[in-house]
PDB file of C-alpha atoms in Angstrom:
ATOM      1  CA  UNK A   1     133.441  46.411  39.519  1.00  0.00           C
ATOM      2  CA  UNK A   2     132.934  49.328  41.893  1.00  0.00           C
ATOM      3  CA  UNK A   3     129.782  49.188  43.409  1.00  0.00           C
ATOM      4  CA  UNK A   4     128.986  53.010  42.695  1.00  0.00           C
ATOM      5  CA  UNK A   5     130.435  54.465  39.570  1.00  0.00           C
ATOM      6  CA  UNK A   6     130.492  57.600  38.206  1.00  0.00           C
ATOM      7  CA  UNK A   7     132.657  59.414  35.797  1.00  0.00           C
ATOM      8  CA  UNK A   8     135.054  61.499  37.402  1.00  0.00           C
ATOM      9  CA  UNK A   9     135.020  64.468  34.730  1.00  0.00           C
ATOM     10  CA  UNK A  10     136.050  67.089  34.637  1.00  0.00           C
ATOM     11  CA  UNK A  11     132.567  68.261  32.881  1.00  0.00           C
ATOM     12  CA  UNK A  12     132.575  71.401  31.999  1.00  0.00           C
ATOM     13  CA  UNK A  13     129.508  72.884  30.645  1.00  0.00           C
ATOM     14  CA  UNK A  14     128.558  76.729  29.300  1.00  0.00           C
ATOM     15  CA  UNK A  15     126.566  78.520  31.742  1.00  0.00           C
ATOM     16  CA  UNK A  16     123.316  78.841  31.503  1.00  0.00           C
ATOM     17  CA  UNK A  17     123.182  74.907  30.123  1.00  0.00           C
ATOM     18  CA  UNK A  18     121.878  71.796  31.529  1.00  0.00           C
ATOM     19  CA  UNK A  19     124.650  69.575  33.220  1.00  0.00           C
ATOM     20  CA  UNK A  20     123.897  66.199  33.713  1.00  0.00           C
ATOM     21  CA  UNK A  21     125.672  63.917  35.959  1.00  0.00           C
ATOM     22  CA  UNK A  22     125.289  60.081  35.814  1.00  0.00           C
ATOM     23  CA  UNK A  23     125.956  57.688  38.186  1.00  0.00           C
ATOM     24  CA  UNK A  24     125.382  53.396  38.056  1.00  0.00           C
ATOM     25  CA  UNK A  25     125.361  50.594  40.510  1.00  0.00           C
ATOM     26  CA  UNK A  26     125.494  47.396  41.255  1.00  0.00           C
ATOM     27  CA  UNK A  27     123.459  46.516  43.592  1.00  0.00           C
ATOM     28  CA  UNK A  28     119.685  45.650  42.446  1.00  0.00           C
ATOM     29  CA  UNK A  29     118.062  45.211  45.454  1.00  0.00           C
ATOM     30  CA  UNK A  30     119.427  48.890  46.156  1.00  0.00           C
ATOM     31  CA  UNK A  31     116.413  51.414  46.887  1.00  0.00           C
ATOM     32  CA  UNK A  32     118.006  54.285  48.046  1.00  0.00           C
ATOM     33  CA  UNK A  33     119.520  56.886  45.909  1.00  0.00           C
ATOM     34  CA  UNK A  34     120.971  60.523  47.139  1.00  0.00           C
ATOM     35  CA  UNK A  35     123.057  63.433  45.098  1.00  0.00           C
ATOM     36  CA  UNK A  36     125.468  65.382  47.564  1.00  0.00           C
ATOM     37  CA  UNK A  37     127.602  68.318  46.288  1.00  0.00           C
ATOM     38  CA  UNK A  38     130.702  69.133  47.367  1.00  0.00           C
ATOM     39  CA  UNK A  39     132.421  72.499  47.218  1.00  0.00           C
ATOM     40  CA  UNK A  40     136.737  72.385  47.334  1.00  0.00           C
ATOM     41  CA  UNK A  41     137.526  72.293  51.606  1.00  0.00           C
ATOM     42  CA  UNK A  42     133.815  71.584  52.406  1.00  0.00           C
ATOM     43  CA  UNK A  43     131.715  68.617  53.935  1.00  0.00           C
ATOM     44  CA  UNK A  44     129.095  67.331  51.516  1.00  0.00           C
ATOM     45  CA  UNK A  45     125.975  68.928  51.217  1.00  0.00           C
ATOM     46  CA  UNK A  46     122.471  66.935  50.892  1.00  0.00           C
ATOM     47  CA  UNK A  47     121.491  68.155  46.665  1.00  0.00           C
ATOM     48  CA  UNK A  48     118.598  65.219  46.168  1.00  0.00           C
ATOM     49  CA  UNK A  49     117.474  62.276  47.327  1.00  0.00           C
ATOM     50  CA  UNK A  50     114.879  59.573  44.846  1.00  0.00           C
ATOM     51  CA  UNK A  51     113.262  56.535  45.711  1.00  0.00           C
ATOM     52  CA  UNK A  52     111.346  55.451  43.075  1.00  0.00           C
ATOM     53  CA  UNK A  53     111.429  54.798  39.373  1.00  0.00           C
ATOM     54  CA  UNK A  54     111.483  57.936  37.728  1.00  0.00           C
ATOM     55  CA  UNK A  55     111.710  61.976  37.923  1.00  0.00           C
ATOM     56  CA  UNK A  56     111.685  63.902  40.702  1.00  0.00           C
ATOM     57  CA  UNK A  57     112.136  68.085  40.276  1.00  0.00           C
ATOM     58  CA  UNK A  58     113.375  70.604  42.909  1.00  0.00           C
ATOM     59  CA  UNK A  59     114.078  73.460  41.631  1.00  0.00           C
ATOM     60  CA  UNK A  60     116.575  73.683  38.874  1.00  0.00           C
ATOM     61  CA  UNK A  61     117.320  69.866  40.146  1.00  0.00           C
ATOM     62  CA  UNK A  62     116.051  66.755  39.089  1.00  0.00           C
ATOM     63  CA  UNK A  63     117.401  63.526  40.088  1.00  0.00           C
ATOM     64  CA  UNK A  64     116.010  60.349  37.474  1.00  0.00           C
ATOM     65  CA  UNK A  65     115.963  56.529  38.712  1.00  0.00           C
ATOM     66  CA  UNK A  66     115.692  54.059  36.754  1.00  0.00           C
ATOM     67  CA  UNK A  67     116.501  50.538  38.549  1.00  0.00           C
ATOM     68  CA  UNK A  68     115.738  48.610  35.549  1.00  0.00           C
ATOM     69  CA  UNK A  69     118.987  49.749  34.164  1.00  0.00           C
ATOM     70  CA  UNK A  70     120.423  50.115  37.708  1.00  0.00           C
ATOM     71  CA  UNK A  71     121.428  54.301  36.781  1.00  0.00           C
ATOM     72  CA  UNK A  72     120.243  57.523  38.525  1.00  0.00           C
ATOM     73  CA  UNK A  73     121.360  60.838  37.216  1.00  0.00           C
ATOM     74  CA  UNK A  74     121.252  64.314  38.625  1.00  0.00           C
ATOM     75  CA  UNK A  75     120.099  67.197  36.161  1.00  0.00           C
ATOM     76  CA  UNK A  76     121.071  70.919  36.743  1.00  0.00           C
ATOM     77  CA  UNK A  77     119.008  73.160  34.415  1.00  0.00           C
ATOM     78  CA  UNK A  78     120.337  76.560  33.976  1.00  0.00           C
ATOM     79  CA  UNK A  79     123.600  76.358  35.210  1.00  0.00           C
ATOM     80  CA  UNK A  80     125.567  78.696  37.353  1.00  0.00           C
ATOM     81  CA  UNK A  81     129.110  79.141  38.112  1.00  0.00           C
ATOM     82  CA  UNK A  82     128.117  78.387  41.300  1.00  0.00           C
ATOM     83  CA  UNK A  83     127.000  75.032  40.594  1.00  0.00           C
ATOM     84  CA  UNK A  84     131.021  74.095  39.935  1.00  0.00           C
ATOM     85  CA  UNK A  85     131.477  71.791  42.527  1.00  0.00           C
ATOM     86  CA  UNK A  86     132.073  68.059  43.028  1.00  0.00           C
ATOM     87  CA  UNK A  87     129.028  65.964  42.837  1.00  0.00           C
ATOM     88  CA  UNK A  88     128.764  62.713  44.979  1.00  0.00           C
ATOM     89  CA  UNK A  89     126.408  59.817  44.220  1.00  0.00           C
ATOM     90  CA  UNK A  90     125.460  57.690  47.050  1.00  0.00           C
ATOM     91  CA  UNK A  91     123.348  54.345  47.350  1.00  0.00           C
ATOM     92  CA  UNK A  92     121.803  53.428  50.848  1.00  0.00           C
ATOM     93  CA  UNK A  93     123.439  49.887  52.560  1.00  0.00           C
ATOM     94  CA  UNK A  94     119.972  47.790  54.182  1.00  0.00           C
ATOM     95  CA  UNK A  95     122.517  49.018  57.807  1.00  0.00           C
ATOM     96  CA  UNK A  96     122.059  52.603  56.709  1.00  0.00           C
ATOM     97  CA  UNK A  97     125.335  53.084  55.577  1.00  0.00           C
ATOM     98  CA  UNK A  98     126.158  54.957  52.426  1.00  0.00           C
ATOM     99  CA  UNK A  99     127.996  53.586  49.782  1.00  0.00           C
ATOM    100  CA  UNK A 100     130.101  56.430  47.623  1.00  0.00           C
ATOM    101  CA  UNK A 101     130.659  56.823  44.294  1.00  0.00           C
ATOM    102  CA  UNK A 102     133.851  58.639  43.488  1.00  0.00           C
ATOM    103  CA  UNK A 103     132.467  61.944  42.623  1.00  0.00           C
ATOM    104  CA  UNK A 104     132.442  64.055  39.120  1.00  0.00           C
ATOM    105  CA  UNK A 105     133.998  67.278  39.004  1.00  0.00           C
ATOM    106  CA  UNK A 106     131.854  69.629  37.270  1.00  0.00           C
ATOM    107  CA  UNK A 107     132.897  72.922  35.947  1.00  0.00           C
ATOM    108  CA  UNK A 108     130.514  75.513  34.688  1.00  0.00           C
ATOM    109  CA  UNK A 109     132.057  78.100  32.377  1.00  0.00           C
ATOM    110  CA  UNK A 110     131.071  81.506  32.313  1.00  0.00           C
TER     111      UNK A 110
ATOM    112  CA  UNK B   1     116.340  71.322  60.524  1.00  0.00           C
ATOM    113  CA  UNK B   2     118.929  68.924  60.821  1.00  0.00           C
ATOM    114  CA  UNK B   3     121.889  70.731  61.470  1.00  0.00           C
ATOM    115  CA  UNK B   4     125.215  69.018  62.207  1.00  0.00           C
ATOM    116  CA  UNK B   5     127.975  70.611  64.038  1.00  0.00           C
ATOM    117  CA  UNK B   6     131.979  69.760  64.631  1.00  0.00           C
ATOM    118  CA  UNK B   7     134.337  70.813  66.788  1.00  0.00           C
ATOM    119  CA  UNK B   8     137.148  72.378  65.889  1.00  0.00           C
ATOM    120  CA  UNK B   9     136.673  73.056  62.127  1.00  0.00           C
ATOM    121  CA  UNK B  10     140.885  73.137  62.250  1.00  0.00           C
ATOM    122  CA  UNK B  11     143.725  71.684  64.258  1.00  0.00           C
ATOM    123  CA  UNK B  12     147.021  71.704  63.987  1.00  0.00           C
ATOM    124  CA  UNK B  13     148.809  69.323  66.603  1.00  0.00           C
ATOM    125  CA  UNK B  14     152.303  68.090  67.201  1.00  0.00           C
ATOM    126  CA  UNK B  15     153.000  64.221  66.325  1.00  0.00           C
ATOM    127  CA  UNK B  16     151.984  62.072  68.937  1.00  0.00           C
ATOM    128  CA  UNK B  17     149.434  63.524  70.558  1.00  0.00           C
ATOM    129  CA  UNK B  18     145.610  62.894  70.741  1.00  0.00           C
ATOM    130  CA  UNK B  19     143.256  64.823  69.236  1.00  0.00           C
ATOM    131  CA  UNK B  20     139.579  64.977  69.863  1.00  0.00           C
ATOM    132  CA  UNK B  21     136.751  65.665  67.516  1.00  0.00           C
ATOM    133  CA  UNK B  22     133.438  66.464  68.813  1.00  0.00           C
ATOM    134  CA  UNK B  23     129.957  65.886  66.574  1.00  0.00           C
ATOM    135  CA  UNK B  24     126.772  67.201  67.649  1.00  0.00           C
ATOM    136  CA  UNK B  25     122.893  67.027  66.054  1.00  0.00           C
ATOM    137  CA  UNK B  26     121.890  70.568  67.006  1.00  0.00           C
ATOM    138  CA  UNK B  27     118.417  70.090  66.108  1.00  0.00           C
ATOM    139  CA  UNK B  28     117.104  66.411  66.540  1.00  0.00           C
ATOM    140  CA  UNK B  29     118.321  63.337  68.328  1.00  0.00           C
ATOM    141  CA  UNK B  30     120.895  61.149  66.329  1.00  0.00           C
ATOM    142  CA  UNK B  31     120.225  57.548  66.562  1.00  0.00           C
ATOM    143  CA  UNK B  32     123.315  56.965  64.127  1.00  0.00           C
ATOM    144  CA  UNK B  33     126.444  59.088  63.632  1.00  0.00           C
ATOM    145  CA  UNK B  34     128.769  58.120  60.837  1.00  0.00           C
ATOM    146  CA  UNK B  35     132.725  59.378  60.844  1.00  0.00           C
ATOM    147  CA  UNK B  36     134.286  59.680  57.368  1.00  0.00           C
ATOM    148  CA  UNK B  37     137.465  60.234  56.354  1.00  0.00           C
ATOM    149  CA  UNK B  38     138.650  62.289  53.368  1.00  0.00           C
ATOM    150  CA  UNK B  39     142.210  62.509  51.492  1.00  0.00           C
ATOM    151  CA  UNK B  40     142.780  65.702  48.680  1.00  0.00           C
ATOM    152  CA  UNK B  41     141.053  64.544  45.327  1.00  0.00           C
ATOM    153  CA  UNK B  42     139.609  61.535  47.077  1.00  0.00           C
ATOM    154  CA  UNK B  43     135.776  60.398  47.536  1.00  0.00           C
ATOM    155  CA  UNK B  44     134.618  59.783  51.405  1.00  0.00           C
ATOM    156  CA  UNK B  45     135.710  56.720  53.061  1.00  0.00           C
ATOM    157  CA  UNK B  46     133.771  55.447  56.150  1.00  0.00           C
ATOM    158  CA  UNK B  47     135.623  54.945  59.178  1.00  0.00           C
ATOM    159  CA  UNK B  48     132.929  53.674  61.385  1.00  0.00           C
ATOM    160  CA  UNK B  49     129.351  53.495  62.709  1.00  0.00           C
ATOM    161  CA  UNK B  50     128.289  54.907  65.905  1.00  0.00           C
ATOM    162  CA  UNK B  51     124.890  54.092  67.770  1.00  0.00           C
ATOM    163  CA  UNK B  52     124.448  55.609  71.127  1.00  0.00           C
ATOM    164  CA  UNK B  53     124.953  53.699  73.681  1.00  0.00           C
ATOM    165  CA  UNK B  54     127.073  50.755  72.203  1.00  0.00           C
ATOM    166  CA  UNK B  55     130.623  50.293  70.728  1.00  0.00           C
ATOM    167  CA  UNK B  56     130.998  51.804  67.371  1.00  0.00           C
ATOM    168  CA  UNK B  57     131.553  49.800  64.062  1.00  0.00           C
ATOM    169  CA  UNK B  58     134.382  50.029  62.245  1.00  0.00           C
ATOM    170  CA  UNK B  59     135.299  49.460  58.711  1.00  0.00           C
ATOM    171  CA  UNK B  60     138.299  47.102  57.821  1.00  0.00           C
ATOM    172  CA  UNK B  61     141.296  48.913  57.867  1.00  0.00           C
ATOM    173  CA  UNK B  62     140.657  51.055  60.548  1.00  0.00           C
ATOM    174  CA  UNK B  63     142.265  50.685  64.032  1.00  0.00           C
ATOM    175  CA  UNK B  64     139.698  50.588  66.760  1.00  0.00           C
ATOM    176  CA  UNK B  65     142.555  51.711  69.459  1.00  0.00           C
ATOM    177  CA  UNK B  66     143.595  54.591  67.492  1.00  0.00           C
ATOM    178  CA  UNK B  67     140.721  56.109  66.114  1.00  0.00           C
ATOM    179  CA  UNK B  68     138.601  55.852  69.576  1.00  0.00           C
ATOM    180  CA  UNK B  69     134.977  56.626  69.279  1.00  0.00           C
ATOM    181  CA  UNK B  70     132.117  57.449  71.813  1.00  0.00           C
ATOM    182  CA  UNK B  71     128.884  58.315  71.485  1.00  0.00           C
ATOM    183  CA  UNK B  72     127.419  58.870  74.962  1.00  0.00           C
ATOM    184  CA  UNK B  73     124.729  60.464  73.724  1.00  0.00           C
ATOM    185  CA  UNK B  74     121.780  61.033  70.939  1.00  0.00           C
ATOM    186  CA  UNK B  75     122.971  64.288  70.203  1.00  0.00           C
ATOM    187  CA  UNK B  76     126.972  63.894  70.398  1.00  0.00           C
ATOM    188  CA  UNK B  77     129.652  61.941  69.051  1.00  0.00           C
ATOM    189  CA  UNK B  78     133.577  62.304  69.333  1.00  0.00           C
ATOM    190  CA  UNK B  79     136.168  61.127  67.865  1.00  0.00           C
ATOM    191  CA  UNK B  80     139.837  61.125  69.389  1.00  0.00           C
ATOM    192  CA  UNK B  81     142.782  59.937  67.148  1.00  0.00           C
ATOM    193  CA  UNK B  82     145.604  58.950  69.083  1.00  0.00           C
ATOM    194  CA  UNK B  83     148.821  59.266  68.387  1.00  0.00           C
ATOM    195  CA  UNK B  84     148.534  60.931  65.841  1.00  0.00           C
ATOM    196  CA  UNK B  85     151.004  60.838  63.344  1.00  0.00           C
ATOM    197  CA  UNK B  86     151.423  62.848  59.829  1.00  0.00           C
ATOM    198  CA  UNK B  87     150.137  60.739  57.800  1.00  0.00           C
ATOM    199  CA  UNK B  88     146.194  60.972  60.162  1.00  0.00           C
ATOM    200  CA  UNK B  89     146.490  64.453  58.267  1.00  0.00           C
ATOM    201  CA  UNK B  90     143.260  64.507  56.622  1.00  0.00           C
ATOM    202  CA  UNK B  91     139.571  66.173  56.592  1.00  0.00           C
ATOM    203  CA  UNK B  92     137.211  64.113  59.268  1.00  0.00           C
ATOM    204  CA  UNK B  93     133.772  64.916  58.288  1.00  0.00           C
ATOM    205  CA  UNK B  94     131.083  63.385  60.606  1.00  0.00           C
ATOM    206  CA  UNK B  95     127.374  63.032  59.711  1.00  0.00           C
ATOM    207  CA  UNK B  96     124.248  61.679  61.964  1.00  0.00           C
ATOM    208  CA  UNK B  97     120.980  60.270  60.401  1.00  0.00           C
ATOM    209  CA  UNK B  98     117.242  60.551  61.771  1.00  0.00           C
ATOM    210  CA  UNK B  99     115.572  57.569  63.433  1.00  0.00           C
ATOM    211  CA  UNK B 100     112.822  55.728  61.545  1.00  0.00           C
ATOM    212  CA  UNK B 101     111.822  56.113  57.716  1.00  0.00           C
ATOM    213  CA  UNK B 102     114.564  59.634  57.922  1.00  0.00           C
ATOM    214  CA  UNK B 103     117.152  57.325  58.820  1.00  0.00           C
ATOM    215  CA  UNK B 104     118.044  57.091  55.282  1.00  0.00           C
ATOM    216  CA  UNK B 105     119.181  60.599  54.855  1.00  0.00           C
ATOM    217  CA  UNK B 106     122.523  61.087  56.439  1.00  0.00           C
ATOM    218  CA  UNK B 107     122.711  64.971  57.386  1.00  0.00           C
ATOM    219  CA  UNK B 108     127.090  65.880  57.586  1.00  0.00           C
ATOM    220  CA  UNK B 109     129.168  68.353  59.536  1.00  0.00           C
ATOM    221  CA  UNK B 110     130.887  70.798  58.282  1.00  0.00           C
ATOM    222  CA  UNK B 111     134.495  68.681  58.668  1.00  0.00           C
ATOM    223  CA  UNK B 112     137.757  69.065  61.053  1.00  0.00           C
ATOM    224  CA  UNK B 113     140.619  69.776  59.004  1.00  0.00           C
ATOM    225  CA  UNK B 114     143.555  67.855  61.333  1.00  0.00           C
ATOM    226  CA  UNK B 115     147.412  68.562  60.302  1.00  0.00           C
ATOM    227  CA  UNK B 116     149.603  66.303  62.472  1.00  0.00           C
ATOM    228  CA  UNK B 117     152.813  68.156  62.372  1.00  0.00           C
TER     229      UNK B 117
END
């Protein structure tokens, strides 16, 4: 079992939609959680990061934690085509380290 | 805030020769810097740890005495690769964290793409 997983997609959703990208580890003592996007050719760039159990907003963004279940998910409320990108999940390591998940493609369709 | 810088953003070298990447906190003092690796249609895959002022850590897999980091200071980190060889083609992507509670939030570079020819 891979200690980050997410689905790698494609997942294409309409414009205008909300997307919503899930991610699950397996680490329980993990507290930690971060959502990095990824355009095609680019570094990753810091989306949201959540701490504790439960919702937190920015913007059209909210990441939800829920460590019972051991999930966090990313949210993207009216969509744009420039919201296509790659999304990363990432769990902090106690040594500061990230650990990756694989990344889900997500496509938004005019 | 926390703006990460690389240097070069491309390079294009003949195989064999060394290569140096350079990784700079523009905008607060780096007690971590972090050197990832990244194939086409592949997730990020740590290479090694760098605190300033002590020998980097690096993951299984990767070869110390090719892939030599320093990190002589809180604000910059470099990478050289070695030797390098066409298959160390590949997008290096540093990042640097915060000291303290910030720590956790690794802030990235914008990458090196390296072509070994």
């Amino acid at each position: 079992q891979k200690e980050v997983e997410q689905n790698s997609g494609p997942l294409s959703v309409p414009e205008g939609a909300i997307a919503s990208l899930n991610c699950t580890y397996s680490d329980r003592g993990s507290q930690s959680f971060f959502w990095y996007r990824q355009y095609s050719g680019k570094s990753p760039e810091l989306i949201m990061f959540i701490y504790s159990n439960g919702d937190k907003e920015d913007g059209r963004f909210t990441a939800q934690l829920n460590k019972a279940s051991q999930y966090v998910s990313l949210l993207i409320r009216d969509s744009q085509p420039s919201d296509s990108a790659t999304y990363l999940c990432a769990v902090l390591k106690s040594n500061y380290q990230l650990i990756w998940g694989a990344g889900t493609k997500l496509i938004i369709k005019p | 805030g926390a703006v990460v810088s690389q240097h070069p953003s491309r390079v294009i070298c003949k195989s064999g020769t060394s290569v140096k990447i350079e990784c700079r906190s523009l905008d607060f003092q780096a007690t971590t810097m972090f050197w990832y690796r990244q194939f086409p249609k592949q997730s990020l895959m740590l290479m090694a740890t760098s605190n300033e002022g002590s020998k980097a850590t690096y993951e299984q897999g990767v070869e110390k005495d090719k892939f030599l980091i320093n990190h002589a200071s809180l604000t910059l980190s470099t990478l050289t690769v070695t030797s390098a060889h066409p298959e160390d083609s590949s997008f290096y992507i540093c990042s640097a964290t915060l000291s303290g509670a910030s720590a956790r939030m690794q802030f990235f570079g914008p990458g090196t793409r390296l072509t070994v020819l």
